[in-house]
Short mmCIF file of C-alpha atoms and ligand atoms in Angstrom, two decimals:
data_model
loop_
_atom_site.label_atom_id
_atom_site.label_comp_id
_atom_site.label_asym_id
_atom_site.label_seq_id
_atom_site.Cartn_x
_atom_site.Cartn_y
_atom_site.Cartn_z
CA MET A 1 74.80 79.57 29.62
CA SER A 2 76.56 78.69 32.90
CA ALA A 3 74.18 77.42 35.57
CA ILE A 4 74.00 78.85 39.06
CA ASP A 5 74.71 76.30 41.76
CA TYR A 6 72.14 76.85 44.54
CA PHE A 7 73.18 73.83 46.57
CA GLU A 8 76.34 75.64 47.61
CA LYS A 9 76.53 77.71 50.79
CA ILE A 10 77.33 80.64 48.50
CA PRO A 11 75.31 80.32 45.28
CA ASN A 12 77.61 80.92 42.33
CA ASN A 13 78.36 80.25 38.70
CA VAL A 14 82.13 80.53 39.10
CA ASP A 15 82.78 76.93 40.14
CA LEU A 16 83.65 77.96 43.67
CA ALA A 17 83.57 74.34 44.88
CA ASN A 18 86.73 73.69 42.90
CA ASP A 19 88.71 76.46 44.55
CA ARG A 20 88.73 75.49 48.20
CA THR A 21 90.95 78.36 49.38
CA LEU A 22 88.77 81.00 47.79
CA GLN A 23 85.63 79.23 48.96
CA ARG A 24 86.90 79.15 52.55
CA ALA A 25 87.87 82.84 52.43
CA LEU A 26 84.43 83.84 51.13
CA GLU A 27 82.67 81.57 53.63
CA HIS A 28 84.63 83.36 56.32
CA TRP A 29 83.40 86.74 55.00
CA GLN A 30 79.78 85.55 54.64
CA PRO A 31 78.81 85.68 58.38
CA ARG A 32 80.32 89.17 58.60
CA PHE A 33 78.18 90.25 55.70
CA LEU A 34 75.09 88.79 57.40
CA GLU A 35 75.97 90.54 60.63
CA TRP A 36 76.33 93.80 58.72
CA TRP A 37 72.96 93.17 57.03
CA ARG A 38 71.29 92.56 60.42
CA GLU A 39 72.75 95.73 61.84
CA MET A 40 72.66 98.13 58.90
CA GLY A 41 70.03 96.66 56.54
CA PRO A 42 66.23 96.85 56.85
CA ASN A 43 66.50 94.89 60.10
CA ASP A 44 63.07 95.69 61.54
CA PHE A 45 61.61 93.70 58.66
CA ALA A 46 63.66 90.55 59.20
CA SER A 47 60.58 88.40 59.72
CA ALA A 48 58.55 89.86 56.84
CA ASP A 49 57.75 87.67 53.84
CA VAL A 50 58.75 89.65 50.77
CA TYR A 51 57.95 88.90 47.14
CA LEU A 52 61.46 89.09 45.67
CA ARG A 53 63.27 88.09 42.54
CA THR A 54 66.45 86.06 42.81
CA ALA A 55 68.87 85.44 39.97
CA VAL A 56 68.75 81.88 38.67
CA GLY A 57 70.69 82.36 35.45
CA VAL A 58 72.71 85.03 33.74
CA ASP A 59 71.23 85.36 30.27
CA ALA A 60 68.90 88.22 29.46
CA GLN A 61 65.76 86.10 29.20
CA GLY A 62 64.28 84.49 32.28
CA TRP A 63 67.24 85.11 34.52
CA ALA A 64 65.18 85.64 37.65
CA HIS A 65 62.87 83.60 39.81
CA TYR A 66 60.15 85.34 41.86
CA GLY A 67 59.04 84.06 45.22
CA THR A 68 58.37 84.88 48.83
CA VAL A 69 61.51 85.19 50.93
CA LYS A 70 62.47 86.50 54.35
CA MET A 71 65.28 88.95 53.61
CA PRO A 72 67.92 87.49 55.93
CA GLU A 73 67.42 84.20 54.03
CA TYR A 74 67.95 85.79 50.60
CA ARG A 75 70.53 83.78 48.62
CA TRP A 76 73.23 86.37 47.97
CA GLY A 77 75.66 84.91 45.51
CA ILE A 78 78.31 85.39 42.87
CA PHE A 79 77.07 85.59 39.30
CA LEU A 80 79.18 86.56 36.31
CA ALA A 81 77.81 87.03 32.80
CA ASP A 82 79.03 84.31 30.47
CA PRO A 83 82.39 84.93 28.81
CA ILE A 84 82.46 86.25 25.25
CA ALA A 85 84.65 83.95 23.17
CA ASP A 86 87.90 85.53 21.92
CA ARG A 87 87.05 88.90 23.43
CA THR A 88 89.71 91.52 22.75
CA ILE A 89 90.57 94.80 24.45
CA GLY A 90 88.16 97.43 23.15
CA PHE A 91 89.99 100.71 23.85
CA GLY A 92 93.23 102.37 24.91
CA ASP A 93 96.87 101.58 24.14
CA SER A 94 96.36 97.80 24.01
CA PHE A 95 93.35 97.98 21.68
CA GLY A 96 92.78 94.67 19.85
CA GLN A 97 94.92 92.48 22.13
CA PRO A 98 93.34 89.59 24.05
CA VAL A 99 91.58 90.56 27.31
CA TRP A 100 93.19 89.64 30.65
CA GLN A 101 92.02 86.85 32.91
CA GLN A 102 94.29 88.11 35.70
CA VAL A 103 95.14 91.64 36.84
CA PRO A 104 98.45 92.80 35.33
CA GLY A 105 100.80 93.72 38.21
CA GLU A 106 101.41 97.25 36.96
CA PHE A 107 97.68 98.10 37.04
CA ARG A 108 96.88 96.41 40.31
CA SER A 109 96.51 99.48 42.49
CA GLN A 110 94.33 101.36 39.96
CA PHE A 111 92.05 98.35 39.60
CA ARG A 112 91.85 97.90 43.35
CA ARG A 113 90.94 101.56 43.84
CA LEU A 114 88.11 101.42 41.30
CA ILE A 115 86.74 98.10 42.54
CA VAL A 116 86.80 99.29 46.14
CA THR A 117 85.08 102.55 45.17
CA GLN A 118 82.42 100.64 43.27
CA GLY A 119 82.01 98.11 46.09
CA ASP A 120 81.75 100.85 48.71
CA THR A 121 78.66 102.40 47.15
CA GLU A 122 76.59 99.21 47.34
CA PRO A 123 76.36 98.69 51.11
CA ALA A 124 76.37 102.48 51.52
CA SER A 125 73.02 102.74 49.74
CA VAL A 126 71.50 100.02 51.95
CA GLU A 127 72.68 101.95 55.00
CA GLN A 128 71.21 105.18 53.66
CA GLN A 129 67.83 103.47 53.20
CA HIS A 130 67.97 101.66 56.53
CA ARG A 131 64.80 103.15 58.04
CA LEU A 132 62.70 103.90 54.97
CA GLY A 133 60.57 100.79 55.29
CA HIS A 134 58.77 102.33 58.27
CA THR A 135 57.23 105.07 56.14
CA CYS A 136 56.45 103.21 52.92
CA PRO A 137 53.67 104.70 50.76
CA SER A 138 52.42 101.20 49.82
CA LEU A 139 53.31 97.51 50.01
CA TYR A 140 54.25 97.65 46.33
CA ASP A 141 56.82 100.35 47.08
CA LEU A 142 58.02 98.58 50.21
CA ARG A 143 58.71 95.49 48.16
CA ASN A 144 60.63 97.51 45.57
CA LEU A 145 62.76 99.08 48.30
CA PHE A 146 63.61 95.65 49.68
CA GLN A 147 64.32 94.28 46.19
CA ILE A 148 66.79 97.09 45.67
CA ASN A 149 68.33 96.55 49.10
CA VAL A 150 68.97 92.83 48.62
CA GLU A 151 70.37 93.45 45.14
CA GLU A 152 72.73 96.17 46.38
CA GLY A 153 73.84 93.57 48.92
CA ARG A 154 74.46 91.19 46.04
CA HIS A 155 76.42 93.84 44.18
CA LEU A 156 78.64 94.08 47.22
CA TRP A 157 79.18 90.33 46.88
CA ALA A 158 80.08 90.86 43.22
CA MET A 159 82.93 93.22 44.12
CA VAL A 160 84.03 91.20 47.15
CA TYR A 161 84.36 88.13 44.94
CA ILE A 162 86.71 90.03 42.59
CA LEU A 163 88.73 91.35 45.55
CA HIS A 164 89.06 87.90 47.13
CA ALA A 165 89.70 86.02 43.93
CA TYR A 166 92.23 88.37 42.30
CA PHE A 167 93.79 90.62 44.95
CA GLY A 168 95.03 88.19 47.61
CA ARG A 169 95.50 89.46 51.13
CA ASP A 170 95.02 93.12 50.08
CA GLY A 171 91.69 92.19 48.56
CA ARG A 172 90.55 90.36 51.70
CA GLU A 173 91.45 93.37 53.82
CA GLU A 174 89.55 95.68 51.51
CA ALA A 175 86.53 93.37 51.73
CA GLU A 176 86.58 93.75 55.53
CA GLU A 177 86.83 97.52 55.19
CA LEU A 178 83.77 97.56 52.94
CA LEU A 179 81.78 96.48 55.99
CA ALA A 180 83.62 98.79 58.39
CA ARG A 181 82.98 102.14 56.66
CA HIS A 182 79.42 103.41 57.10
CA SER A 183 77.28 105.99 55.37
CA GLY A 184 77.50 109.32 57.19
CA ASP A 185 79.91 107.97 59.84
CA VAL A 186 82.05 110.86 61.06
CA ASP A 187 85.16 108.72 61.54
CA LYS A 188 84.76 106.17 58.77
CA PRO A 189 82.43 107.54 56.10
CA ARG A 190 81.72 105.98 52.73
CA ILE A 191 84.16 107.03 49.98
CA LEU A 192 81.97 109.12 47.66
CA GLY A 193 80.02 112.16 48.84
CA THR A 194 76.50 111.26 47.72
CA PHE A 195 76.65 107.99 49.63
CA ASN A 196 76.97 109.87 52.91
CA GLU A 197 73.81 111.92 52.32
CA PRO A 198 70.90 110.78 54.48
CA ILE A 199 67.84 109.36 52.68
CA GLU A 200 65.10 109.89 55.20
CA ASP A 201 62.06 110.22 53.00
CA TRP A 202 60.72 108.53 49.89
CA LEU A 203 61.00 111.62 47.72
CA SER A 204 64.75 111.50 48.34
CA PHE A 205 64.72 107.75 47.75
CA PHE A 206 63.07 108.08 44.34
CA CYS A 207 65.47 110.91 43.41
CA PHE A 208 68.39 108.76 44.54
CA CYS A 209 67.17 105.83 42.41
CA TYR A 210 66.68 108.13 39.44
CA PHE A 211 69.94 110.09 39.63
CA THR A 212 72.41 108.11 41.72
CA ASP A 213 71.57 104.63 40.48
CA ARG A 214 71.93 106.08 37.01
CA ASP A 215 75.52 106.99 37.87
CA GLY A 216 75.77 103.31 38.79
CA LYS A 217 74.56 102.42 35.30
CA PHE A 218 77.22 104.59 33.65
CA GLN A 219 80.06 103.49 35.90
CA LEU A 220 79.13 99.82 35.57
CA LYS A 221 78.88 100.17 31.80
CA SER A 222 82.36 101.68 31.77
CA LEU A 223 83.74 98.88 33.91
CA ALA A 224 81.89 96.33 31.77
CA GLU A 225 84.24 97.42 28.96
CA SER A 226 87.31 96.68 31.08
CA SER A 227 90.14 94.56 29.70
CA PHE A 228 90.12 92.62 32.97
CA ASP A 229 87.51 90.13 31.85
CA PRO A 230 86.20 88.86 35.23
CA LEU A 231 85.46 92.48 36.22
CA ALA A 232 83.75 93.14 32.89
CA ARG A 233 81.63 90.02 33.27
CA THR A 234 80.57 90.74 36.83
CA CYS A 235 79.56 94.30 35.89
CA ARG A 236 77.61 93.08 32.87
CA PHE A 237 75.40 90.97 35.08
CA MET A 238 75.03 93.73 37.70
CA LEU A 239 73.61 95.96 34.97
CA THR A 240 70.75 93.50 34.46
CA GLU A 241 69.70 94.03 38.07
CA GLU A 242 70.45 97.76 38.07
CA ALA A 243 67.81 98.52 35.43
CA HIS A 244 65.03 97.87 37.95
CA HIS A 245 66.51 100.36 40.41
CA MET A 246 66.31 103.18 37.88
CA PHE A 247 62.81 102.03 36.91
CA VAL A 248 61.76 102.48 40.56
CA GLY A 249 63.19 106.01 40.52
CA GLU A 250 61.64 107.04 37.23
CA THR A 251 58.21 105.59 37.87
CA GLY A 252 58.25 106.78 41.50
CA LEU A 253 58.86 110.38 40.48
CA GLY A 254 56.38 110.05 37.58
CA ARG A 255 53.69 108.80 40.01
CA ILE A 256 54.34 111.76 42.31
CA VAL A 257 53.91 114.16 39.37
CA ARG A 258 50.71 112.37 38.33
CA ARG A 259 49.22 112.63 41.81
CA THR A 260 50.16 116.31 42.11
CA LEU A 261 48.48 117.04 38.77
CA GLU A 262 45.33 115.25 39.95
CA VAL A 263 45.26 117.40 43.07
CA MET A 264 45.89 120.57 41.04
CA LYS A 265 42.96 119.68 38.86
CA GLU A 266 40.69 118.90 41.81
CA ILE A 267 41.41 122.16 43.60
CA GLY A 268 41.76 124.25 40.44
CA SER A 269 45.03 125.75 41.62
CA ASP A 270 48.75 125.27 41.24
CA GLY A 271 49.53 127.20 44.44
CA PRO A 272 52.03 125.27 46.56
CA GLU A 273 50.19 126.05 49.80
CA ALA A 274 46.86 124.80 48.46
CA ILE A 275 48.53 121.66 47.10
CA ARG A 276 50.20 121.04 50.43
CA ARG A 277 46.91 121.39 52.22
CA ARG A 278 45.76 118.42 50.16
CA GLY A 279 48.85 116.45 51.13
CA ALA A 280 50.60 116.35 47.73
CA VAL A 281 54.05 117.42 46.57
CA ASP A 282 54.00 120.80 44.81
CA LEU A 283 56.15 120.90 41.68
CA PRO A 284 58.56 123.63 42.88
CA LEU A 285 59.28 121.44 45.90
CA LEU A 286 59.95 118.47 43.64
CA GLN A 287 62.24 120.71 41.55
CA ARG A 288 64.31 121.56 44.65
CA TYR A 289 64.75 117.86 45.44
CA LEU A 290 65.80 117.20 41.84
CA ASN A 291 68.35 120.05 42.11
CA PHE A 292 69.82 118.52 45.25
CA TRP A 293 70.22 114.93 44.06
CA PHE A 294 71.23 115.76 40.49
CA SER A 295 74.01 118.13 41.57
CA SER A 296 75.25 115.69 44.19
CA SER A 297 75.26 112.81 41.67
CA LEU A 298 77.19 114.87 39.10
CA ASP A 299 80.13 114.91 41.51
CA LEU A 300 80.28 111.11 41.35
CA PHE A 301 81.96 111.32 37.96
CA GLY A 302 85.06 113.01 39.41
CA SER A 303 87.01 115.93 37.93
CA GLU A 304 86.40 117.24 34.39
CA ALA A 305 90.00 116.63 33.41
CA CYS A 306 92.39 114.47 35.39
CA SER A 307 95.31 112.16 34.95
CA ASN A 308 93.50 109.27 36.71
CA ALA A 309 90.90 109.16 33.96
CA ALA A 310 93.60 109.34 31.28
CA THR A 311 95.57 106.48 32.87
CA THR A 312 92.60 104.19 33.36
CA PHE A 313 91.51 104.71 29.75
CA ALA A 314 95.00 104.37 28.22
CA SER A 315 95.70 101.21 30.21
CA GLY A 316 92.42 99.55 29.27
CA ILE A 317 91.15 99.55 32.85
CA LYS A 318 87.95 101.57 32.42
CA GLY A 319 86.33 102.42 29.08
CA ARG A 320 83.29 104.40 28.04
CA PRO A 321 79.74 103.04 28.12
CA ASP A 322 78.99 101.06 24.95
CA GLU A 323 82.54 101.70 23.73
CA THR A 324 82.15 99.47 20.67
CA THR A 325 78.87 100.81 19.38
CA GLN A 326 78.98 104.47 20.43
CA TYR A 327 82.47 105.55 19.41
CA GLN A 328 84.64 105.37 16.28
CA ASP A 329 88.01 106.20 17.79
CA HIS A 330 88.81 103.72 20.57
CA VAL A 331 92.36 104.89 21.19
CA CYS A 332 91.84 108.65 21.57
CA ALA A 333 95.57 109.33 21.49
CA ASP A 334 95.35 112.65 19.64
CA SER A 335 91.78 113.87 20.02
CA THR A 336 90.65 116.64 22.33
CA PHE A 337 87.52 117.61 24.26
CA ASP A 338 86.34 121.10 25.16
CA ILE A 339 85.38 121.64 28.74
CA GLU A 340 83.98 124.71 30.45
CA VAL A 341 85.96 125.95 33.41
CA PRO A 342 85.88 129.09 35.58
CA ASP A 343 87.94 131.89 34.02
CA GLY A 344 89.13 133.12 37.42
CA LYS A 345 87.36 136.46 36.87
CA GLY A 346 83.85 135.39 37.73
CA GLY A 347 83.06 134.03 34.27
CA VAL A 348 83.27 130.87 32.19
CA MET A 349 85.87 129.91 29.58
CA LYS A 350 86.52 126.97 27.27
CA ASP A 351 89.52 124.79 27.93
CA THR A 352 90.69 122.18 25.46
CA SER A 353 91.78 119.00 27.19
CA PRO A 354 93.33 115.85 25.72
CA MET A 355 90.38 113.49 25.24
CA ARG A 356 91.82 110.84 27.53
CA ASN A 357 92.04 113.27 30.43
CA ALA A 358 88.44 114.34 29.86
CA MET A 359 86.88 110.87 30.07
CA ASN A 360 85.05 111.67 33.32
CA GLU A 361 83.44 114.62 31.56
CA VAL A 362 82.58 112.54 28.49
CA LEU A 363 80.77 110.15 30.82
CA ARG A 364 79.08 112.94 32.75
CA ASP A 365 77.78 114.45 29.47
CA ALA A 366 76.27 111.13 28.45
CA TYR A 367 74.77 110.75 31.92
CA ILE A 368 73.15 114.20 31.76
CA ARG A 369 71.54 113.33 28.41
CA ASP A 370 70.15 110.15 29.96
CA CYS A 371 68.80 112.10 32.96
CA GLU A 372 66.91 114.40 30.58
CA ILE A 373 64.70 111.58 29.32
CA GLY A 374 62.59 111.28 32.48
CA LEU A 375 62.19 115.03 32.76
CA LYS A 376 60.88 115.21 29.20
CA ARG A 377 58.32 112.57 30.06
CA TRP A 378 57.16 114.30 33.26
CA ASN A 379 57.04 117.68 31.51
CA MET A 380 54.83 116.12 28.87
CA GLN A 381 52.47 114.94 31.64
CA ILE A 382 52.40 118.46 33.09
CA LYS A 383 51.81 120.06 29.70
CA ARG A 384 49.02 117.63 28.84
CA ALA A 385 47.33 118.52 32.12
CA GLY A 386 47.32 122.14 30.91
CA TYR A 387 50.06 123.68 33.07
CA SER A 388 53.11 125.59 31.91
CA PHE A 389 55.45 124.55 34.75
CA GLU A 390 58.59 122.85 33.50
CA LEU A 391 60.94 120.69 35.53
CA LYS A 392 64.58 121.36 34.62
CA LEU A 393 67.97 119.90 35.38
CA PRO A 394 70.22 122.57 36.85
CA SER A 395 73.50 123.36 35.09
CA ASN A 396 76.36 120.94 35.61
CA ARG A 397 78.22 123.85 37.23
CA PHE A 398 75.65 124.30 39.99
CA ARG A 399 76.60 123.31 43.59
CA ARG A 400 79.57 121.20 42.68
CA ALA A 401 81.95 119.89 45.32
CA ILE A 402 84.35 118.04 43.00
CA GLY A 403 86.22 119.28 39.94
CA ALA A 404 86.75 122.67 38.30
CA TRP A 405 83.49 124.10 39.66
CA ALA A 406 83.94 122.89 43.23
CA ASN A 407 82.82 125.59 45.67
CA ILE A 408 82.24 128.18 42.94
CA PRO A 409 78.85 129.72 43.54
CA THR A 410 76.62 129.74 40.46
CA ASP A 411 72.90 130.02 39.90
CA LEU A 412 70.80 127.16 38.54
CA GLU A 413 71.74 128.15 34.98
CA GLY A 414 75.43 127.89 35.90
CA ARG A 415 76.12 131.65 35.86
CA PRO A 416 78.74 132.49 38.47
CA VAL A 417 77.20 134.69 41.19
CA GLY A 418 78.50 136.30 44.37
CA ARG A 419 78.57 134.23 47.55
CA GLU A 420 75.97 136.48 49.16
CA GLU A 421 73.50 136.10 46.30
CA TYR A 422 74.14 132.35 46.31
CA ASP A 423 73.38 132.01 50.01
CA ARG A 424 70.34 134.26 49.71
CA SER A 425 68.90 132.30 46.78
CA MET A 426 69.55 128.86 48.20
CA PRO A 427 66.10 128.42 49.81
CA GLY A 428 64.56 128.64 46.33
CA TRP A 429 67.09 126.23 44.85
CA LEU A 430 67.44 123.41 47.37
CA PRO A 431 65.03 121.87 49.87
CA GLY A 432 65.02 123.97 53.03
CA ALA A 433 64.07 122.96 56.57
CA SER A 434 60.37 123.70 56.02
CA ASP A 435 60.36 121.66 52.79
CA ARG A 436 61.94 118.73 54.58
CA ASP A 437 59.53 119.05 57.51
CA TYR A 438 56.61 119.06 55.12
CA VAL A 439 57.89 116.02 53.21
CA LYS A 440 58.53 114.29 56.51
CA SER A 441 54.93 114.98 57.56
CA LEU A 442 53.76 113.13 54.42
CA MET A 443 55.75 110.03 55.29
CA GLN A 444 52.99 108.00 56.96
CA ARG A 445 53.18 104.30 56.46
CA VAL A 446 50.51 102.70 54.26
CA VAL A 447 50.48 98.90 54.36
CA GLU A 448 46.98 97.87 53.31
CA PRO A 449 47.31 95.89 50.06
CA GLY A 450 46.58 98.10 47.04
CA LYS A 451 46.32 101.34 49.08
CA MET A 452 48.63 104.28 48.28
CA ALA A 453 49.70 107.27 50.34
CA ALA A 454 47.91 110.47 49.28
CA TRP A 455 51.05 112.03 47.75
CA ILE A 456 51.69 109.34 45.12
CA ALA A 457 49.58 107.77 42.37
CA PRO A 458 49.38 103.98 42.04
CA PRO A 459 51.75 102.28 39.61
CA GLU A 460 50.39 101.34 36.20
CA ARG A 461 50.98 97.65 36.89
CA GLY A 462 52.19 95.35 39.62
CA VAL A 463 55.32 93.23 39.80
CA ASN A 464 55.78 90.23 37.52
CA ASN A 465 52.22 90.40 36.15
CA LEU A 466 50.63 90.42 39.60
CA SER A 467 48.01 93.03 40.40
CA VAL A 468 48.85 96.25 42.22
CA ASP A 469 46.84 95.13 45.24
CA TYR A 470 48.80 91.91 45.69
CA GLU A 471 50.20 91.59 49.22
CA TYR A 472 53.84 92.06 48.18
CA VAL A 473 55.07 92.12 51.77
CA ARG A 474 53.49 90.18 54.63
CA LEU A 475 54.51 92.00 57.78
CA ASN A 476 54.45 89.07 60.19
N1 LIG B 1 83.07 112.28 46.47
O1 LIG B 1 90.75 112.53 39.77
P1 LIG B 1 89.35 112.49 40.27
C1 LIG B 1 76.63 102.90 42.12
C2 LIG B 1 87.74 111.30 44.68
S1 LIG B 1 77.26 104.46 41.76
C3 LIG B 1 84.22 112.06 47.13
O2 LIG B 1 88.56 113.73 40.21
P2 LIG B 1 88.86 109.88 39.32
C4 LIG B 1 75.45 102.83 42.98
C5 LIG B 1 88.31 110.13 43.90
O3 LIG B 1 87.86 108.89 44.46
C6 LIG B 1 78.77 104.15 40.86
N2 LIG B 1 85.39 111.81 46.52
O4 LIG B 1 88.52 111.41 39.52
C7 LIG B 1 74.45 103.78 42.89
C8 LIG B 1 89.78 110.38 44.06
O5 LIG B 1 90.17 109.95 45.37
P3 LIG B 1 91.55 109.16 45.62
C9 LIG B 1 79.98 103.95 41.75
C10 LIG B 1 85.41 111.81 45.18
O6 LIG B 1 90.02 109.44 40.09
C11 LIG B 1 73.35 103.71 43.73
C12 LIG B 1 89.88 111.90 44.04
O7 LIG B 1 88.59 112.38 44.39
N3 LIG B 1 81.08 103.47 40.98
O8 LIG B 1 77.16 101.93 41.69
O9 LIG B 1 88.82 109.66 37.86
C13 LIG B 1 73.24 102.69 44.64
C14 LIG B 1 90.27 112.45 42.70
O10 LIG B 1 89.38 111.96 41.76
C15 LIG B 1 84.26 112.05 44.42
C16 LIG B 1 82.16 104.19 40.66
O11 LIG B 1 82.32 105.33 41.03
C17 LIG B 1 83.05 112.29 45.13
N4 LIG B 1 81.89 112.51 44.48
O12 LIG B 1 87.58 109.23 40.04
C18 LIG B 1 74.24 101.74 44.73
C19 LIG B 1 83.19 103.50 39.81
N5 LIG B 1 84.59 111.99 43.11
O13 LIG B 1 91.35 107.80 44.98
C20 LIG B 1 75.32 101.79 43.89
C21 LIG B 1 84.54 103.47 40.40
C22 LIG B 1 85.90 111.74 43.06
O14 LIG B 1 92.59 109.98 44.95
N6 LIG B 1 85.11 104.78 40.57
N7 LIG B 1 86.39 111.61 44.29
O15 LIG B 1 91.63 109.08 47.12
C23 LIG B 1 85.64 105.52 39.58
O16 LIG B 1 85.55 105.16 38.43
C24 LIG B 1 86.37 106.76 39.91
O17 LIG B 1 86.95 106.55 41.15
C25 LIG B 1 85.50 108.04 39.93
C26 LIG B 1 86.32 109.26 39.51
C27 LIG B 1 84.33 107.98 38.98
C28 LIG B 1 84.96 108.23 41.33
#
């Protein structure tokens, strides 16, 4: 295992000290990153002592050290998973050939585009969550938010390293731009839609961690298959950190369901008004939030069938998650994939696409199956409590802004409907102003160790074997 050098100004396991030009370029970018963090990160908590994990190695066991850190002093660094000896290209036209240690000239612009898109999402999410700390439901949750924030900052470092190390002047310019675009900025927004959506309450935050970070998992897994080995290695290590972000989403939403069920039992009613009077989140309201974040996150996979996806697969740039273990045919030159598209007459029809063109859809399908797992668990909780309400993922055709279904009104089941019916039904499908106002009214900050806001149950256990009432953040 390669060790991480923490004596360096930029902690790393890529032997930065022996590449002075690269080291100087990254040291030049570092103060800009810190300035961005001060301005756009959780800046009101700069003096807080936070119980955080920091990577100290890159193997699966014992890779992190836990300790109390002030966030601006977090050691953001560059950590690549160890190389796999004699690794060969796992998919596409060059299947079986040795992987690349440099970017082939002919694929440079496609690689740059994907790396920039990936890199753009990381600081975007920190910007979206900029003010959440003020309304935390507990110190445990506040700490998890900050852990996610510092790690998204580190994921930005991961992409900036690749840009600086392998894309010369273009890469350095892109790295500057990653700090210049901002979530929701009218003139310079973030690249992908979901990353411009405001996250102003913790219900949205948990949905974002559940649905949007899960897109991160699938995209990173696809890039971890890349023939460009440094990119594959950096993504492999990012995935180690990413798992916690989805854990926060899944357990956060599960704790909300648990608390709601407790309240339903106490008051003997599942009426949304009665539940709201007790300060909990009624399940139909939760469903509307799920509808919003799921449909937005589905767009992150791009179009159902497109030449970009075909090119990146054929060239060995971006594969499918777990390419080696999940698929038999790694070339996909002749296979096809059926996708559902609008028939132009208000209905749905099947279209057969070459498999390579449909890779975004293949990924989206796998993502949807993964999203189902949490819902099954929460529905089990609801059923065990004796209620028949069932949380559901809307159809992948609902409220899409990208791809074949973009701007085609459908109901939650994906049946095309008239625009008027769509607009009329929207208040039942997505959070409306009164829903958001109610959720906002719940967002009162709770910072007494071990105490939880009334709308969320405590976690089953604390962080790193500590108790739930440990003072995870000291707000100096
Ligand atoms: N919004 O041919 P198309 C994460 C653009 S999340 C706006 O349909 P293609 C994280 C697309 O960029 C993972 N624009 O599909 C989570 C392209 O624009 P250009 C992020 C969109 O090319 C939580 C055009 O539409 N990583 O890590 O196959 C917290 C045509 O695209 C959207 C990645 O996405 C959209 N939703 O692109 C923190 C991996 N969707 O280039 C972090 C890198 C598409 O023609 N990106 N467009 O101007 C990719 O692999 C691909 O770019 C896409 C699909 C998946 C986005």
